[in-house]
CSV table of C-alpha atoms in Angstrom, one decimal:
chain,number,residue,atom,x,y,z
A,1,MET,CA,17.0,12.1,6.5
A,2,LEU,CA,15.6,15.7,6.2
A,3,LYS,CA,12.0,16.6,6.5
A,4,LYS,CA,10.1,19.8,5.9
A,5,ASN,CA,6.6,20.9,4.8
A,6,TYR,CA,6.0,22.7,1.7
A,7,HIS,CA,4.6,25.6,3.7
A,8,ASP,CA,8.0,26.0,5.2
A,9,VAL,CA,9.4,26.9,1.7
A,10,ALA,CA,9.3,30.3,0.4
A,11,GLU,CA,6.7,30.9,-2.3
A,12,GLU,CA,8.0,33.1,-5.3
A,13,ASP,CA,6.2,34.5,-8.2
A,14,VAL,CA,6.9,32.9,-11.7
A,15,THR,CA,7.6,35.8,-13.9
A,16,LEU,CA,9.0,34.3,-17.2
A,17,ALA,CA,7.3,34.5,-20.5
A,18,GLY,CA,4.5,36.8,-19.1
A,19,SER,CA,3.4,34.5,-16.7
A,20,THR,CA,0.5,35.5,-14.2
A,21,GLY,CA,-1.0,34.0,-11.0
A,22,ALA,CA,1.7,31.5,-10.8
A,23,THR,CA,4.1,30.6,-7.9
A,24,ILE,CA,6.9,28.1,-7.3
A,25,ARG,CA,8.4,26.5,-4.2
A,26,TRP,CA,12.0,24.9,-4.5
A,27,LEU,CA,11.1,22.0,-2.1
A,28,ILE,CA,14.4,20.1,-2.5
A,29,THR,CA,17.5,21.5,-3.9
A,30,GLU,CA,21.3,21.4,-3.9
A,31,LYS,CA,21.1,23.2,-0.5
A,32,ASP,CA,19.2,19.9,0.9
A,33,GLY,CA,22.1,17.8,-0.5
A,34,ALA,CA,20.3,16.9,-3.5
A,35,LEU,CA,22.9,17.0,-6.3
A,36,ARG,CA,21.1,15.5,-9.4
A,37,TYR,CA,17.7,17.0,-9.5
A,38,ALA,CA,15.5,19.3,-7.8
A,39,MET,CA,11.8,19.0,-6.7
A,40,ARG,CA,9.5,22.1,-7.1
A,41,ARG,CA,5.8,22.7,-6.3
A,42,PHE,CA,3.8,25.0,-8.6
A,43,GLU,CA,0.5,26.7,-8.0
A,44,ILE,CA,-1.4,28.4,-10.8
A,45,LYS,CA,-4.4,30.4,-9.5
A,46,PRO,CA,-7.7,30.6,-11.4
A,47,GLY,CA,-7.1,32.8,-14.5
A,48,GLY,CA,-3.4,32.2,-14.1
A,49,HIS,CA,-1.0,30.9,-16.6
A,50,ILE,CA,2.8,30.1,-17.1
A,51,GLY,CA,3.7,31.4,-20.7
A,52,LEU,CA,5.3,29.3,-23.4
A,53,HIS,CA,9.1,28.8,-22.8
A,54,ASN,CA,11.9,26.1,-23.1
A,55,HIS,CA,15.2,25.1,-21.6
A,56,PRO,CA,17.7,22.3,-21.7
A,57,GLU,CA,16.2,20.6,-18.5
A,58,GLU,CA,13.5,18.0,-19.0
A,59,HIS,CA,10.4,18.1,-16.6
A,60,GLU,CA,8.8,15.0,-14.7
A,61,ILE,CA,5.4,16.2,-13.5
A,62,TYR,CA,2.6,15.0,-11.3
A,63,VAL,CA,-0.7,17.0,-11.1
A,64,MET,CA,-2.2,17.1,-7.6
A,65,SER,CA,-5.2,19.3,-8.1
A,66,GLY,CA,-7.1,21.6,-10.6
A,67,LYS,CA,-7.2,21.3,-14.2
A,68,ALA,CA,-5.2,23.0,-16.8
A,69,ARG,CA,-4.3,23.2,-20.6
A,70,ILE,CA,-0.7,22.2,-21.0
A,71,PHE,CA,0.5,23.1,-24.6
A,72,ASN,CA,3.5,23.4,-26.8
A,73,ASP,CA,4.4,25.2,-30.0
A,74,LYS,CA,3.6,22.6,-32.2
A,75,GLY,CA,-0.2,22.6,-31.8
A,76,GLU,CA,-0.1,19.8,-29.2
A,77,GLU,CA,-2.1,20.2,-26.0
A,78,PHE,CA,-3.3,18.2,-23.2
A,79,ILE,CA,-6.0,18.9,-20.4
A,80,ALA,CA,-4.3,17.7,-17.4
A,81,GLY,CA,-5.9,17.1,-14.0
A,82,SER,CA,-5.4,15.3,-10.5
A,83,GLY,CA,-3.4,12.1,-10.9
A,84,ASP,CA,-2.1,13.0,-14.3
A,85,VAL,CA,1.6,12.5,-15.1
A,86,LEU,CA,3.7,14.3,-17.7
A,87,PHE,CA,7.1,14.2,-19.3
A,88,VAL,CA,8.4,17.2,-21.2
A,89,PRO,CA,11.6,16.5,-23.1
A,90,PRO,CA,14.7,18.8,-23.0
A,91,ASN,CA,14.2,21.9,-25.0
A,92,GLU,CA,10.5,21.2,-25.7
A,93,LYS,CA,8.6,24.5,-25.6
A,94,HIS,CA,5.8,24.2,-23.0
A,95,GLY,CA,3.2,26.4,-21.2
A,96,TYR,CA,0.2,26.0,-18.6
A,97,GLU,CA,-3.2,27.7,-18.4
A,98,ASN,CA,-5.5,27.1,-15.6
A,99,LEU,CA,-8.9,26.5,-17.0
A,100,VAL,CA,-11.1,26.3,-13.8
A,101,GLU,CA,-12.1,28.1,-10.6
A,102,GLU,CA,-9.6,25.9,-8.6
A,103,THR,CA,-5.9,26.4,-8.0
A,104,PHE,CA,-3.7,24.0,-10.3
A,105,THR,CA,-1.1,22.5,-8.3
A,106,PHE,CA,1.6,20.1,-9.5
A,107,LEU,CA,5.0,18.8,-8.6
A,108,CYS,CA,7.8,19.3,-11.2
A,109,VAL,CA,11.2,17.6,-11.0
A,110,ILE,CA,14.1,19.0,-13.2
A,111,PRO,CA,17.8,18.0,-13.4
A,112,ILE,CA,20.4,20.1,-11.7
A,113,LEU,CA,22.6,20.7,-15.0
A,114,GLU,CA,26.2,21.6,-14.7
A,115,LYS,CA,26.8,25.1,-15.2
A,116,LYS,CA,28.8,26.0,-18.4
B,1,MET,CA,5.4,15.9,-24.4
B,2,LEU,CA,4.0,12.7,-23.1
B,3,LYS,CA,0.9,12.4,-20.6
B,4,LYS,CA,-0.7,9.5,-18.8
B,5,ASN,CA,-2.7,8.9,-15.6
B,6,TYR,CA,-1.3,7.1,-12.7
B,7,HIS,CA,-4.1,4.6,-12.9
B,8,ASP,CA,-2.7,3.6,-16.5
B,9,VAL,CA,0.5,2.5,-14.8
B,10,ALA,CA,0.7,-1.1,-13.3
B,11,GLU,CA,0.5,-1.4,-9.7
B,12,GLU,CA,3.0,-4.0,-8.3
B,13,ASP,CA,3.4,-5.2,-4.7
B,14,VAL,CA,6.5,-3.9,-2.8
B,15,THR,CA,8.0,-7.1,-1.4
B,16,LEU,CA,11.5,-6.1,-0.1
B,17,ALA,CA,12.4,-6.2,3.5
B,18,GLY,CA,9.2,-8.0,4.5
B,19,SER,CA,7.1,-5.1,3.5
B,20,THR,CA,3.3,-5.7,3.6
B,21,GLY,CA,0.3,-3.8,2.2
B,22,ALA,CA,2.5,-1.5,-0.1
B,23,THR,CA,2.4,-1.0,-3.9
B,24,ILE,CA,4.5,0.9,-6.2
B,25,ARG,CA,3.8,2.4,-9.7
B,26,TRP,CA,6.7,3.5,-12.0
B,27,LEU,CA,5.2,6.6,-13.4
B,28,ILE,CA,8.1,8.0,-15.6
B,29,THR,CA,11.1,5.8,-16.4
B,30,GLU,CA,13.6,5.3,-19.3
B,31,LYS,CA,11.0,3.8,-21.4
B,32,ASP,CA,9.3,7.4,-21.3
B,33,GLY,CA,12.6,8.9,-22.4
B,34,ALA,CA,13.7,9.9,-18.8
B,35,LEU,CA,17.3,9.1,-18.6
B,36,ARG,CA,18.4,10.8,-15.3
B,37,TYR,CA,15.7,9.9,-12.7
B,38,ALA,CA,12.5,8.1,-12.3
B,39,MET,CA,9.2,9.1,-10.7
B,40,ARG,CA,7.3,6.6,-8.7
B,41,ARG,CA,4.0,6.6,-6.7
B,42,PHE,CA,3.6,4.4,-3.5
B,43,GLU,CA,0.7,3.5,-1.6
B,44,ILE,CA,0.9,1.9,1.8
B,45,LYS,CA,-2.7,0.6,3.1
B,46,PRO,CA,-3.7,0.8,6.6
B,47,GLY,CA,-1.7,-1.5,8.7
B,48,GLY,CA,1.0,-1.8,6.0
B,49,HIS,CA,4.7,-1.0,5.9
B,50,ILE,CA,7.8,-1.0,4.0
B,51,GLY,CA,10.7,-2.4,5.9
B,52,LEU,CA,14.1,-0.9,6.7
B,53,HIS,CA,16.3,-1.2,3.7
B,54,ASN,CA,18.9,1.0,1.8
B,55,HIS,CA,20.5,1.4,-1.5
B,56,PRO,CA,22.9,3.9,-3.4
B,57,GLU,CA,19.9,5.9,-4.6
B,58,GLU,CA,18.8,9.1,-2.9
B,59,HIS,CA,15.2,9.8,-2.3
B,60,GLU,CA,13.3,13.1,-2.9
B,61,ILE,CA,9.8,12.3,-1.5
B,62,TYR,CA,6.5,14.4,-1.4
B,63,VAL,CA,3.7,13.0,0.6
B,64,MET,CA,0.1,13.2,-0.9
B,65,SER,CA,-2.1,11.6,1.8
B,66,GLY,CA,-2.2,9.8,5.0
B,67,LYS,CA,0.3,9.6,7.9
B,68,ALA,CA,3.1,7.4,8.4
B,69,ARG,CA,6.2,7.0,10.7
B,70,ILE,CA,9.3,7.2,8.6
B,71,PHE,CA,12.6,5.7,10.3
B,72,ASN,CA,16.1,4.8,10.0
B,73,ASP,CA,18.4,2.6,11.8
B,74,LYS,CA,19.8,5.4,13.9
B,75,GLY,CA,16.8,5.9,15.9
B,76,GLU,CA,15.8,8.9,13.9
B,77,GLU,CA,12.1,9.0,13.0
B,78,PHE,CA,9.4,11.4,11.6
B,79,ILE,CA,5.7,11.4,11.4
B,80,ALA,CA,4.9,12.5,7.8
B,81,GLY,CA,1.6,13.6,6.5
B,82,SER,CA,0.0,15.6,3.4
B,83,GLY,CA,2.4,18.2,2.1
B,84,ASP,CA,5.6,16.9,3.8
B,85,VAL,CA,8.8,16.6,2.0
B,86,LEU,CA,11.7,14.3,2.7
B,87,PHE,CA,15.1,14.0,1.5
B,88,VAL,CA,16.8,10.6,2.0
B,89,PRO,CA,20.5,10.6,1.3
B,90,PRO,CA,22.2,7.8,-0.6
B,91,ASN,CA,22.7,4.6,1.4
B,92,GLU,CA,20.7,5.8,4.4
B,93,LYS,CA,18.5,3.0,5.7
B,94,HIS,CA,14.9,4.0,5.7
B,95,GLY,CA,11.4,2.4,6.4
B,96,TYR,CA,7.8,3.6,6.5
B,97,GLU,CA,4.9,2.4,8.6
B,98,ASN,CA,1.3,3.6,7.8
B,99,LEU,CA,-0.2,4.8,11.4
B,100,VAL,CA,-3.8,5.6,10.4
B,101,GLU,CA,-6.9,4.1,8.8
B,102,GLU,CA,-6.1,6.0,5.5
B,103,THR,CA,-3.9,5.0,2.7
B,104,PHE,CA,-0.4,6.6,2.8
B,105,THR,CA,0.4,8.0,-0.6
B,106,PHE,CA,3.6,9.5,-1.6
B,107,LEU,CA,5.7,10.3,-4.6
B,108,CYS,CA,9.5,9.3,-4.6
B,109,VAL,CA,12.0,10.1,-7.2
B,110,ILE,CA,15.1,8.3,-7.5
B,111,PRO,CA,18.2,8.7,-9.9
B,112,ILE,CA,18.7,6.1,-12.7
B,113,LEU,CA,22.3,5.1,-11.8
B,114,GLU,CA,24.6,3.5,-14.3
B,115,LYS,CA,24.7,-0.3,-13.9
B,116,LYS,CA,28.1,-1.3,-13.0
């Protein structure tokens, strides 16, 4: 069994697709013995966003605090807040925009896909 | 994209290994299109516990509230609270005991293994 706190994990800026005010912590990865999927913790500061992007990995998301607009490129969007759960299928475009004066915090689990 | 709130998901009692005062919600499963791993949300009420047990599935855990003792059968144990992250390897025995007068709440992601 392995234990750490999210504060022990390096906080990195999210830079993809013109993102601003967003950070990621890779909480559990292959380095911890997790071979199938990785757990990450995101923060998006007030006024921040993660730009529209996609990838082959699906997302399983749990929102812990704040409120954000989560959108795709088909005009679909949701307002998500604490206790909300999202599933983003593989390859679907998605982005996040913090709507309030509180940090938007969520966990996001992605598969560790075989590198080709 | 699929969105729900954890309140929308049925809360079931955890009954394995003599557990008391513990519930599980299966937030994201194969029914949602998640084919590789499932996200569950647990609550252990004050005085409650989940008994020592094991299985082939590893756990990726994020603690959201409360304080609990998390233990195995090798005398190893951790006190875990909000913001703590745990990785339980496949087949390792583990149990949880709520230590305080607050509900212990955590997310736990497990692989969806092929049935043999």
